[in-house]
Amino acid sequence: RSLLREMLARMAESGASSVVVLTGEAGIGKPRLVADLLASARDSGVRCLGGAGDAIERITPYFVWRSVFADVLDLGQAPGDPAGYRAYVAAQLAGDPEMSRVAPLLNVILPAELPENELTEQMSGQVRASNTLTLLLRLLQHAADKTPLVLAIEDAHWLDSNSWALVAAVAQQVSPMLLVLTTRPLGDTVVTEFDTILQNPQTVTITVQPLNAVDLLALVSERLDVGELLPDVGELILRKAEGHPFFSQE
């Protein structure tokens, strides 16, 4: 928590961008650390964006980014009818002619169904993917130009390849931003973009470890609202949960 808050303060004060990778087993406490960071960021007036991977959506292009760009474009204020929604999205991009020209590329990430134009209907394959990536980066940079950003991408072990490509590009190109990734250990899985992020000098990797016995028993005692646990109960929890906070609480 101290390290994350220190990096947040550094970004807010000097605009220094950095990347934090939180790794650890499921239930070890990564979301709690992220939630604490985001609360501190909001209290400091820093804009927070976030999304989470999903096991069912792991092959859906840019799935984790849908909530991020819905927030960037303030789509919570968009009309509910399709025509009004499309007009609202177009209006959000109207101040940037370059983005407006390729706005239909957002169809891959938003339920906008913007009609293709003469430029975008000719794009396919790698050309379309490259232009989509550039558009999304431009949108995020525009947001960062207005105020420093904290961007939390959780459950990165479930990201699709397009989402990984954008994460890697954001880590290198969008500033000022504190990018936080959470992931379970990937084992033998090779994700080139993730390796690139880990090798970046601006990246700090934190492995969230199991709790020690004293802290674990204190946590369980707090949950049970008791001063201390009976010795046999404490020993059982320590033996079964092996320092895992979520399992210990269960």
mmCIF file of C-alpha atoms in Angstrom, residues 31-239:
data_model
loop_
_atom_site.group_PDB
_atom_site.id
_atom_site.type_symbol
_atom_site.label_atom_id
_atom_site.label_comp_id
_atom_site.label_asym_id
_atom_site.label_seq_id
_atom_site.Cartn_x
_atom_site.Cartn_y
_atom_site.Cartn_z
ATOM 1 C CA PRO A 31 -8.292 -6.432 -5.612
ATOM 2 C CA ARG A 32 -8.082 -5.033 -2.063
ATOM 3 C CA LEU A 33 -4.779 -3.345 -2.847
ATOM 4 C CA VAL A 34 -6.199 -1.917 -6.081
ATOM 5 C CA ALA A 35 -9.344 -0.677 -4.326
ATOM 6 C CA ASP A 36 -7.212 1.062 -1.690
ATOM 7 C CA LEU A 37 -5.118 2.744 -4.397
ATOM 8 C CA LEU A 38 -8.170 3.905 -6.349
ATOM 9 C CA ALA A 39 -9.751 5.345 -3.203
ATOM 10 C CA SER A 40 -6.556 7.291 -2.491
ATOM 11 C CA ALA A 41 -6.406 8.488 -6.090
ATOM 12 C CA ARG A 42 -9.995 9.749 -6.051
ATOM 13 C CA ASP A 43 -9.377 11.536 -2.754
ATOM 14 C CA SER A 44 -6.424 13.262 -4.462
ATOM 15 C CA GLY A 45 -8.544 14.348 -7.416
ATOM 16 C CA VAL A 46 -6.902 11.897 -9.829
ATOM 17 C CA ARG A 47 -9.145 10.366 -12.464
ATOM 18 C CA CYS A 48 -9.506 6.573 -12.212
ATOM 19 C CA LEU A 49 -10.309 4.169 -15.029
ATOM 20 C CA GLY A 50 -10.570 0.413 -14.830
ATOM 21 C CA GLY A 51 -11.599 -2.873 -16.330
ATOM 22 C CA ALA A 52 -11.302 -6.582 -15.571
ATOM 23 C CA GLY A 53 -10.666 -9.631 -17.694
ATOM 24 C CA ASP A 54 -13.228 -12.414 -17.727
ATOM 25 C CA ALA A 55 -12.718 -16.142 -18.266
ATOM 26 C CA ILE A 56 -15.749 -16.360 -20.553
ATOM 27 C CA GLU A 57 -14.720 -13.322 -22.629
ATOM 28 C CA ARG A 58 -11.031 -14.143 -23.002
ATOM 29 C CA ILE A 59 -11.251 -14.288 -26.816
ATOM 30 C CA THR A 60 -13.527 -11.241 -27.197
ATOM 31 C CA PRO A 61 -11.447 -8.403 -28.716
ATOM 32 C CA TYR A 62 -10.805 -5.524 -26.303
ATOM 33 C CA PHE A 63 -13.326 -6.865 -23.770
ATOM 34 C CA VAL A 64 -11.439 -5.504 -20.743
ATOM 35 C CA TRP A 65 -11.306 -2.055 -22.346
ATOM 36 C CA ARG A 66 -15.052 -1.618 -22.834
ATOM 37 C CA SER A 67 -15.643 -0.138 -19.398
ATOM 38 C CA VAL A 68 -12.530 2.029 -19.719
ATOM 39 C CA PHE A 69 -13.638 3.742 -22.920
ATOM 40 C CA ALA A 70 -17.255 3.946 -21.811
ATOM 41 C CA ASP A 71 -15.885 6.070 -18.960
ATOM 42 C CA VAL A 72 -13.483 8.045 -21.185
ATOM 43 C CA LEU A 73 -16.357 8.955 -23.511
ATOM 44 C CA ASP A 74 -18.749 9.537 -20.605
ATOM 45 C CA LEU A 75 -21.251 7.122 -22.105
ATOM 46 C CA GLY A 76 -23.262 7.001 -18.904
ATOM 47 C CA GLN A 77 -24.840 10.230 -20.161
ATOM 48 C CA ALA A 78 -25.600 8.863 -23.641
ATOM 49 C CA PRO A 79 -29.241 8.526 -24.791
ATOM 50 C CA GLY A 80 -30.735 5.036 -24.681
ATOM 51 C CA ASP A 81 -32.010 4.943 -28.254
ATOM 52 C CA PRO A 82 -29.548 3.726 -30.945
ATOM 53 C CA ALA A 83 -29.677 6.888 -33.054
ATOM 54 C CA GLY A 84 -29.191 9.137 -30.054
ATOM 55 C CA TYR A 85 -26.353 6.953 -28.781
ATOM 56 C CA ARG A 86 -24.531 7.152 -32.124
ATOM 57 C CA ALA A 87 -25.004 10.911 -32.265
ATOM 58 C CA TYR A 88 -23.663 11.245 -28.725
ATOM 59 C CA VAL A 89 -20.514 9.227 -29.516
ATOM 60 C CA ALA A 90 -19.941 11.255 -32.676
ATOM 61 C CA ALA A 91 -20.335 14.477 -30.687
ATOM 62 C CA GLN A 92 -17.741 13.319 -28.153
ATOM 63 C CA LEU A 93 -15.191 13.016 -30.961
ATOM 64 C CA ALA A 94 -16.210 16.145 -32.853
ATOM 65 C CA GLY A 95 -13.383 18.251 -31.419
ATOM 66 C CA ASP A 96 -10.709 16.081 -33.050
ATOM 67 C CA PRO A 97 -11.050 15.722 -36.852
ATOM 68 C CA GLU A 98 -8.556 12.839 -36.958
ATOM 69 C CA MET A 99 -10.594 10.783 -34.494
ATOM 70 C CA SER A 100 -13.875 11.693 -36.134
ATOM 71 C CA ARG A 101 -12.642 10.374 -39.491
ATOM 72 C CA VAL A 102 -12.034 6.910 -38.044
ATOM 73 C CA ALA A 103 -14.834 6.877 -35.440
ATOM 74 C CA PRO A 104 -16.472 3.705 -36.909
ATOM 75 C CA LEU A 105 -13.445 1.757 -35.681
ATOM 76 C CA LEU A 106 -14.921 2.127 -32.196
ATOM 77 C CA ASN A 107 -17.602 -0.419 -33.142
ATOM 78 C CA VAL A 108 -15.232 -3.169 -32.016
ATOM 79 C CA ILE A 109 -15.271 -1.851 -28.463
ATOM 80 C CA LEU A 110 -18.594 0.016 -28.085
ATOM 81 C CA PRO A 111 -22.175 -0.945 -29.008
ATOM 82 C CA ALA A 112 -22.393 2.200 -31.119
ATOM 83 C CA GLU A 113 -22.876 0.674 -34.603
ATOM 84 C CA LEU A 114 -21.434 3.792 -36.195
ATOM 85 C CA PRO A 115 -21.868 3.606 -39.994
ATOM 86 C CA GLU A 116 -18.677 2.963 -41.948
ATOM 87 C CA ASN A 117 -17.375 5.819 -44.097
ATOM 88 C CA GLU A 118 -15.273 5.845 -47.257
ATOM 89 C CA LEU A 119 -12.078 5.675 -45.240
ATOM 90 C CA THR A 120 -12.893 2.968 -42.701
ATOM 91 C CA GLU A 121 -14.785 0.654 -45.054
ATOM 92 C CA GLN A 122 -11.543 0.130 -46.949
ATOM 93 C CA MET A 123 -9.690 -0.937 -43.792
ATOM 94 C CA SER A 124 -9.358 -4.607 -42.973
ATOM 95 C CA GLY A 125 -6.964 -6.997 -41.323
ATOM 96 C CA GLN A 126 -3.782 -5.540 -39.888
ATOM 97 C CA VAL A 127 -4.465 -2.071 -41.311
ATOM 98 C CA ARG A 128 -7.760 -1.855 -39.448
ATOM 99 C CA ALA A 129 -6.226 -3.265 -36.265
ATOM 100 C CA SER A 130 -3.380 -0.762 -36.383
ATOM 101 C CA ASN A 131 -5.696 2.199 -36.930
ATOM 102 C CA THR A 132 -7.995 1.014 -34.135
ATOM 103 C CA LEU A 133 -5.047 0.821 -31.748
ATOM 104 C CA THR A 134 -3.954 4.329 -32.722
ATOM 105 C CA LEU A 135 -7.457 5.714 -32.174
ATOM 106 C CA LEU A 136 -7.776 4.145 -28.726
ATOM 107 C CA LEU A 137 -4.357 5.429 -27.693
ATOM 108 C CA ARG A 138 -5.307 8.908 -28.864
ATOM 109 C CA LEU A 139 -8.484 8.841 -26.792
ATOM 110 C CA LEU A 140 -6.589 7.820 -23.673
ATOM 111 C CA GLN A 141 -3.892 10.428 -24.236
ATOM 112 C CA HIS A 142 -6.545 13.126 -24.620
ATOM 113 C CA ALA A 143 -7.939 12.068 -21.229
ATOM 114 C CA ALA A 144 -4.453 12.079 -19.674
ATOM 115 C CA ASP A 145 -3.785 15.547 -21.099
ATOM 116 C CA LYS A 146 -6.678 16.879 -19.019
ATOM 117 C CA THR A 147 -5.745 15.177 -15.748
ATOM 118 C CA PRO A 148 -3.330 12.440 -14.609
ATOM 119 C CA LEU A 149 -4.845 8.971 -14.796
ATOM 120 C CA VAL A 150 -4.771 5.809 -12.736
ATOM 121 C CA LEU A 151 -5.703 2.877 -14.952
ATOM 122 C CA ALA A 152 -6.350 -0.495 -13.282
ATOM 123 C CA ILE A 153 -6.566 -3.606 -15.459
ATOM 124 C CA GLU A 154 -7.489 -6.560 -13.258
ATOM 125 C CA ASP A 155 -7.389 -10.298 -13.998
ATOM 126 C CA ALA A 156 -4.964 -9.732 -16.842
ATOM 127 C CA HIS A 157 -4.437 -13.496 -17.127
ATOM 128 C CA TRP A 158 -7.745 -13.536 -19.026
ATOM 129 C CA LEU A 159 -6.949 -10.820 -21.578
ATOM 130 C CA ASP A 160 -7.357 -11.385 -25.303
ATOM 131 C CA SER A 161 -4.503 -10.609 -27.686
ATOM 132 C CA ASN A 162 -5.947 -7.240 -28.787
ATOM 133 C CA SER A 163 -6.289 -6.127 -25.194
ATOM 134 C CA TRP A 164 -2.695 -7.145 -24.444
ATOM 135 C CA ALA A 165 -1.475 -5.160 -27.458
ATOM 136 C CA LEU A 166 -3.262 -2.045 -26.195
ATOM 137 C CA VAL A 167 -1.994 -2.546 -22.627
ATOM 138 C CA ALA A 168 1.592 -2.722 -23.884
ATOM 139 C CA ALA A 169 1.140 0.363 -26.063
ATOM 140 C CA VAL A 170 -0.483 2.333 -23.237
ATOM 141 C CA ALA A 171 2.382 1.424 -20.890
ATOM 142 C CA GLN A 172 4.847 2.951 -23.342
ATOM 143 C CA GLN A 173 2.972 5.877 -24.826
ATOM 144 C CA VAL A 174 0.271 7.363 -22.553
ATOM 145 C CA SER A 175 1.385 9.889 -19.924
ATOM 146 C CA PRO A 176 0.909 10.948 -17.169
ATOM 147 C CA MET A 177 -0.529 7.629 -16.041
ATOM 148 C CA LEU A 178 -0.111 5.049 -13.295
ATOM 149 C CA LEU A 179 -0.983 1.720 -14.910
ATOM 150 C CA VAL A 180 -1.759 -1.134 -12.522
ATOM 151 C CA LEU A 181 -2.076 -4.714 -13.765
ATOM 152 C CA THR A 182 -3.177 -7.622 -11.596
ATOM 153 C CA THR A 183 -2.661 -11.195 -12.670
ATOM 154 C CA ARG A 184 -2.379 -14.697 -11.384
ATOM 155 C CA PRO A 185 0.957 -16.393 -12.105
ATOM 156 C CA LEU A 186 0.994 -17.157 -15.835
ATOM 157 C CA GLY A 187 3.247 -20.209 -15.476
ATOM 158 C CA ASP A 188 4.543 -21.394 -18.833
ATOM 159 C CA THR A 189 2.121 -19.186 -20.797
ATOM 160 C CA VAL A 190 4.093 -16.867 -23.069
ATOM 161 C CA VAL A 191 2.553 -13.430 -23.632
ATOM 162 C CA THR A 192 5.016 -11.298 -25.576
ATOM 163 C CA GLU A 193 3.373 -8.013 -24.608
ATOM 164 C CA PHE A 194 3.476 -8.941 -20.918
ATOM 165 C CA ASP A 195 7.169 -9.789 -21.151
ATOM 166 C CA THR A 196 7.773 -6.405 -22.788
ATOM 167 C CA ILE A 197 5.988 -4.655 -19.918
ATOM 168 C CA LEU A 198 7.973 -6.573 -17.293
ATOM 169 C CA GLN A 199 11.253 -5.590 -18.956
ATOM 170 C CA ASN A 200 10.334 -1.905 -18.985
ATOM 171 C CA PRO A 201 12.504 0.049 -16.472
ATOM 172 C CA GLN A 202 9.368 1.911 -15.349
ATOM 173 C CA THR A 203 7.660 -1.333 -14.275
ATOM 174 C CA VAL A 204 7.536 -2.365 -10.627
ATOM 175 C CA THR A 205 6.520 -5.965 -9.925
ATOM 176 C CA ILE A 206 4.943 -6.852 -6.590
ATOM 177 C CA THR A 207 4.266 -10.479 -5.687
ATOM 178 C CA VAL A 208 1.478 -10.600 -3.121
ATOM 179 C CA GLN A 209 2.553 -13.213 -0.584
ATOM 180 C CA PRO A 210 0.519 -15.253 1.920
ATOM 181 C CA LEU A 211 0.017 -13.657 5.340
ATOM 182 C CA ASN A 212 2.189 -14.673 8.259
ATOM 183 C CA ALA A 213 0.590 -16.534 11.170
ATOM 184 C CA VAL A 214 0.198 -13.491 13.429
ATOM 185 C CA ASP A 215 -1.508 -11.354 10.774
ATOM 186 C CA LEU A 216 -3.653 -14.225 9.563
ATOM 187 C CA LEU A 217 -5.037 -14.996 13.028
ATOM 188 C CA ALA A 218 -5.613 -11.283 13.614
ATOM 189 C CA LEU A 219 -7.604 -11.106 10.377
ATOM 190 C CA VAL A 220 -9.774 -14.102 11.291
ATOM 191 C CA SER A 221 -10.311 -12.799 14.837
ATOM 192 C CA GLU A 222 -11.478 -9.488 13.401
ATOM 193 C CA ARG A 223 -13.886 -11.243 11.032
ATOM 194 C CA LEU A 224 -15.325 -13.277 13.907
ATOM 195 C CA ASP A 225 -15.386 -10.222 16.191
ATOM 196 C CA VAL A 226 -13.423 -11.974 18.944
ATOM 197 C CA GLY A 227 -10.340 -10.945 20.896
ATOM 198 C CA GLU A 228 -8.471 -14.143 20.103
ATOM 199 C CA LEU A 229 -9.058 -17.612 18.705
ATOM 200 C CA LEU A 230 -9.025 -20.854 20.618
ATOM 201 C CA PRO A 231 -5.630 -22.520 19.975
ATOM 202 C CA ASP A 232 -7.154 -25.533 18.188
ATOM 203 C CA VAL A 233 -9.181 -23.248 15.884
ATOM 204 C CA GLY A 234 -6.144 -21.144 15.055
ATOM 205 C CA GLU A 235 -4.012 -24.176 14.321
ATOM 206 C CA LEU A 236 -6.707 -25.639 12.076
ATOM 207 C CA ILE A 237 -6.996 -22.442 10.034
ATOM 208 C CA LEU A 238 -3.226 -22.040 9.720
ATOM 209 C CA ARG A 239 -2.841 -25.642 8.583
#
